[in-house]
Amino acid sequence: MAAFPQHVDEFQREVVSRLETLSALAGSGGLDAAIDLLSTCISTGGVVQAFGTGHSEGFAMEIAGRAGGLIPTNKVALRDAALVGNHAIAELTGEPPLERDPNIARDVFATVVRDPRDVFVIASNSGVNGSVVGLALLAQEHGHPVIAVTSLAHTHAVQPQHPSGKRLAEIADVVIDNLAPFGDATLDSVGDVTVGAVSSLTSGYIAQLLTIGTVATLTARGEEAPLYVSANVPGGHDRNLTFEARYGDRLRRSA
């Protein structure tokens, strides 16, 4: 255990330095293009459709359906193809992983109750898997702006897996670098394999910055920013249901 505090300090530096860079980016207007798309979406009655596979699903969870977050948001997931689509549950597991299958994108996209005003926010550290690239292409094909959150260091170090030959970063209208290194992990001083992944932490921070920026923009315009209150405070659940009712079946909340 004697060496462990040293590794804690190393990892803290890796994480904090990236969060500081993202804060500086936001402060200098580097997220404004994404925030403008999101605030316009909310202002005009649209819904933010957030998608991520694997650990990037955590990004979508930060965007959609959480306390302090925007109510008109959806978390789109691969499992939707089975839960509300026509695929079997057994298809969600296996080799190769479903996230690499470009054909699943169309079936997942078909489960989304969409409106022309909606914006898609798609997170993928590698930005090259078939399902992610496929969903981004479908969103754009149907006229929806796409915001990508991805690791530019990683995505440009690997080959695209979608038949289009494109990466998520080459499709999106706005690209935000999550600053994760190639391979995601940051510490090579602990063992034989690098540890200390950062993409979940930086992407989650980006999600919150986007939410805060969108709320600030709407508020500055004198418009309402429909936000969730924690369901675990008195009256929170009932209040949230009242706001959700405005959007009807366009919002999907699942366990």
Coordinates of C-alpha atoms in Angstrom, one line a residue:
M1 CA 0.0 0.0 0.0
A2 CA 3.0 2.3 0.4
A3 CA 3.0 3.3 -3.3
F4 CA -0.8 3.7 -3.6
P5 CA -0.9 7.4 -2.5
Q6 CA 1.6 8.2 -5.2
H7 CA -0.7 6.7 -7.8
V8 CA -3.7 8.6 -6.4
D9 CA -1.8 11.8 -6.9
E10 CA -0.8 10.9 -10.4
F11 CA -4.3 10.0 -11.4
Q12 CA -5.6 13.2 -9.7
R13 CA -3.3 15.2 -11.9
E14 CA -4.4 13.4 -15.0
V15 CA -8.1 14.0 -14.2
V16 CA -7.9 17.5 -12.9
S17 CA -5.7 18.8 -15.7
R18 CA -8.3 17.7 -18.2
L19 CA -11.2 19.1 -16.3
E20 CA -9.3 22.4 -16.1
T21 CA -8.8 22.4 -19.8
L22 CA -12.5 21.7 -20.4
S23 CA -13.4 24.5 -18.0
A24 CA -11.1 26.9 -19.9
L25 CA -12.7 25.7 -23.2
A26 CA -16.2 26.4 -21.9
G27 CA -15.1 29.8 -20.5
S28 CA -13.6 30.9 -23.8
G29 CA -16.8 29.9 -25.8
G30 CA -15.5 26.6 -27.0
L31 CA -18.8 24.9 -26.2
D32 CA -21.0 27.7 -27.5
A33 CA -21.8 26.0 -30.8
A34 CA -23.2 22.9 -29.0
I35 CA -25.0 25.0 -26.4
D36 CA -26.6 27.1 -29.2
L37 CA -28.0 23.9 -30.8
L38 CA -29.2 22.6 -27.5
S39 CA -30.9 25.8 -26.3
T40 CA -32.6 26.2 -29.7
C41 CA -33.8 22.7 -29.5
I42 CA -35.3 23.2 -26.0
S43 CA -36.6 26.7 -26.8
T44 CA -38.6 25.5 -29.9
G45 CA -40.0 22.4 -28.2
G46 CA -37.5 19.8 -29.2
V47 CA -36.0 16.9 -27.3
V48 CA -32.3 16.2 -26.8
Q49 CA -31.7 12.6 -27.9
A50 CA -28.5 11.3 -26.1
F51 CA -26.8 8.1 -27.2
G52 CA -23.8 6.2 -26.1
T53 CA -22.7 2.5 -26.0
G54 CA -20.6 0.7 -23.4
H55 CA -19.2 3.1 -20.8
S56 CA -20.3 6.1 -23.0
E57 CA -23.8 5.3 -22.0
G58 CA -22.9 7.0 -18.8
F59 CA -22.7 10.2 -20.8
A60 CA -26.2 9.8 -22.0
M61 CA -27.3 9.1 -18.4
E62 CA -25.8 12.5 -17.4
I63 CA -27.7 14.2 -20.1
A64 CA -31.1 12.6 -19.8
G65 CA -33.4 12.1 -16.8
R66 CA -31.3 13.2 -13.8
A67 CA -31.7 15.7 -11.1
G68 CA -30.6 19.2 -12.2
G69 CA -30.8 18.2 -15.8
L70 CA -33.1 19.1 -18.6
I71 CA -36.5 17.4 -18.7
P72 CA -36.9 17.2 -22.6
T73 CA -34.2 14.6 -22.9
N74 CA -34.0 11.0 -23.9
K75 CA -31.4 8.3 -23.3
V76 CA -31.2 6.2 -26.4
A77 CA -29.6 2.8 -25.9
L78 CA -28.8 -0.4 -27.9
R79 CA -31.1 -2.4 -25.7
D80 CA -34.0 -0.3 -27.0
A81 CA -33.9 -2.5 -30.1
A82 CA -35.0 -5.4 -27.9
L83 CA -37.1 -3.6 -25.2
V84 CA -39.3 -1.6 -27.6
G85 CA -38.1 -3.0 -31.0
N86 CA -38.2 -6.4 -32.6
H87 CA -34.8 -7.8 -31.5
A88 CA -34.4 -10.7 -29.0
I89 CA -32.8 -10.0 -25.7
A90 CA -30.2 -12.7 -26.4
E91 CA -28.9 -10.5 -29.2
L92 CA -27.7 -7.9 -26.8
T93 CA -24.8 -10.1 -25.7
G94 CA -22.4 -12.1 -27.8
E95 CA -19.3 -11.7 -29.9
P96 CA -18.6 -9.4 -31.6
P97 CA -20.4 -6.9 -29.4
L98 CA -23.6 -5.4 -30.8
E99 CA -22.1 -1.9 -30.7
R100 CA -19.9 -2.8 -33.6
D101 CA -22.8 -3.9 -35.8
P102 CA -23.7 -1.1 -38.2
N103 CA -27.0 -2.7 -39.0
I104 CA -28.3 -2.3 -35.5
A105 CA -28.3 1.5 -35.8
R106 CA -31.3 1.6 -38.1
D107 CA -33.4 -0.6 -35.7
V108 CA -32.4 1.6 -32.7
F109 CA -33.1 4.8 -34.6
A110 CA -36.6 3.4 -35.5
T111 CA -37.4 3.1 -31.7
V112 CA -36.9 6.9 -31.1
V113 CA -40.1 9.0 -31.1
R114 CA -38.5 11.9 -33.1
D115 CA -39.5 15.4 -33.9
P116 CA -37.8 17.6 -36.5
R117 CA -36.7 20.0 -33.7
D118 CA -34.7 17.3 -31.9
V119 CA -30.9 17.3 -31.6
F120 CA -28.8 14.1 -31.2
V121 CA -25.8 14.1 -28.8
I122 CA -23.7 11.1 -29.3
A123 CA -20.8 10.0 -27.1
S124 CA -18.2 7.4 -28.1
N125 CA -14.6 7.4 -27.0
S126 CA -13.3 5.6 -30.1
G127 CA -15.9 7.1 -32.4
V128 CA -15.5 4.4 -35.0
N129 CA -17.9 1.6 -34.0
G130 CA -20.7 0.7 -36.5
S131 CA -23.7 1.4 -34.3
V132 CA -22.5 4.9 -33.2
V133 CA -21.4 6.0 -36.7
G134 CA -24.6 4.5 -38.2
L135 CA -26.9 6.3 -35.8
A136 CA -25.1 9.7 -36.4
L137 CA -25.5 9.2 -40.1
L138 CA -29.2 8.4 -39.8
A139 CA -29.8 11.4 -37.5
Q140 CA -28.2 13.7 -40.1
E141 CA -30.1 12.0 -43.0
H142 CA -33.3 12.9 -41.2
G143 CA -32.3 16.5 -40.6
H144 CA -31.2 16.4 -37.0
P145 CA -28.1 18.2 -35.9
V146 CA -25.5 15.9 -34.3
I147 CA -23.1 16.8 -31.5
A148 CA -20.3 14.4 -30.9
V149 CA -18.3 13.8 -27.7
T150 CA -15.3 11.7 -28.5
S151 CA -11.5 11.3 -28.0
L152 CA -9.8 12.9 -30.9
A153 CA -6.5 11.2 -29.9
H154 CA -8.1 7.8 -30.0
T155 CA -10.3 8.1 -33.0
H156 CA -7.6 9.3 -35.3
A157 CA -5.3 6.4 -34.2
V158 CA -7.8 3.7 -35.2
Q159 CA -9.6 2.7 -38.4
P160 CA -13.3 3.3 -38.9
Q161 CA -15.5 0.2 -38.6
H162 CA -18.6 1.5 -40.4
P163 CA -19.0 0.7 -44.1
S164 CA -19.1 4.4 -44.8
G165 CA -15.4 4.6 -43.8
K166 CA -16.3 7.6 -41.5
R167 CA -15.6 8.4 -37.9
L168 CA -18.1 10.1 -35.6
A169 CA -15.9 13.2 -35.5
E170 CA -16.1 13.4 -39.3
I171 CA -19.9 13.3 -39.4
A172 CA -21.0 15.5 -36.5
D173 CA -22.0 19.2 -36.9
V174 CA -20.2 20.0 -33.6
V175 CA -17.3 17.9 -32.1
I176 CA -16.2 18.1 -28.5
D177 CA -12.9 16.3 -27.6
N178 CA -13.2 14.4 -24.3
L179 CA -9.4 14.6 -24.0
A180 CA -9.0 10.9 -23.2
P181 CA -5.7 9.5 -24.5
F182 CA -5.5 6.6 -27.0
G183 CA -6.6 3.6 -25.0
D184 CA -8.4 5.8 -22.4
A185 CA -6.2 4.8 -19.4
T186 CA -3.6 7.2 -18.2
L187 CA -1.2 5.5 -15.7
D188 CA 1.6 3.2 -16.9
S189 CA 3.4 3.2 -13.6
V190 CA 1.1 0.9 -11.6
G191 CA 1.4 -2.5 -13.4
D192 CA 2.0 -4.2 -16.7
V193 CA -1.1 -2.7 -18.2
T194 CA -2.1 1.0 -18.2
V195 CA -4.8 1.8 -15.7
G196 CA -6.8 4.9 -14.7
A197 CA -9.4 5.5 -17.5
V198 CA -10.6 9.1 -17.8
S199 CA -13.2 9.3 -20.6
S200 CA -16.2 8.6 -18.3
L201 CA -15.1 11.4 -16.0
T202 CA -14.3 14.0 -18.7
S203 CA -17.5 13.1 -20.7
G204 CA -19.6 13.4 -17.6
Y205 CA -18.1 16.8 -16.9
I206 CA -18.8 17.8 -20.5
A207 CA -22.4 16.7 -20.1
Q208 CA -22.9 18.9 -17.1
L209 CA -21.2 21.9 -18.7
L210 CA -23.5 21.6 -21.7
T211 CA -26.5 21.4 -19.4
I212 CA -25.4 24.4 -17.4
G213 CA -24.6 26.4 -20.5
T214 CA -28.0 25.6 -22.0
V215 CA -29.9 26.6 -18.9
A216 CA -27.9 29.8 -18.6
T217 CA -28.6 30.6 -22.3
L218 CA -32.3 30.0 -21.9
T219 CA -32.5 32.0 -18.7
A220 CA -30.6 34.9 -20.2
R221 CA -33.3 35.0 -22.9
G222 CA -36.0 35.1 -20.3
E223 CA -37.2 31.7 -21.3
E224 CA -38.1 28.7 -19.2
A225 CA -35.5 26.0 -18.7
P226 CA -37.5 22.9 -17.7
L227 CA -35.3 21.1 -15.2
Y228 CA -35.6 18.0 -13.0
V229 CA -35.7 18.2 -9.3
S230 CA -34.5 15.1 -7.4
A231 CA -37.3 12.6 -7.1
N232 CA -36.0 11.9 -3.6
V233 CA -36.9 15.3 -2.2
P234 CA -40.5 16.0 -1.1
G235 CA -42.7 16.8 -4.0
G236 CA -40.0 16.3 -6.5
H237 CA -41.4 13.2 -8.2
D238 CA -44.9 14.7 -8.7
R239 CA -43.4 18.0 -10.0
N240 CA -41.3 16.1 -12.5
L241 CA -44.2 14.1 -13.8
T242 CA -46.1 17.4 -14.4
F243 CA -43.3 18.7 -16.6
E244 CA -42.8 15.4 -18.4
A245 CA -46.5 15.3 -19.3
R246 CA -45.9 18.3 -21.7
Y247 CA -43.9 16.0 -24.0
G248 CA -46.2 13.0 -23.9
D249 CA -44.7 9.8 -25.4
R250 CA -41.7 11.7 -26.8
L251 CA -39.9 11.0 -23.5
R252 CA -39.1 7.5 -22.5
R253 CA -38.0 6.7 -19.0
S254 CA -37.0 3.1 -18.2
A255 CA -35.1 1.4 -15.4

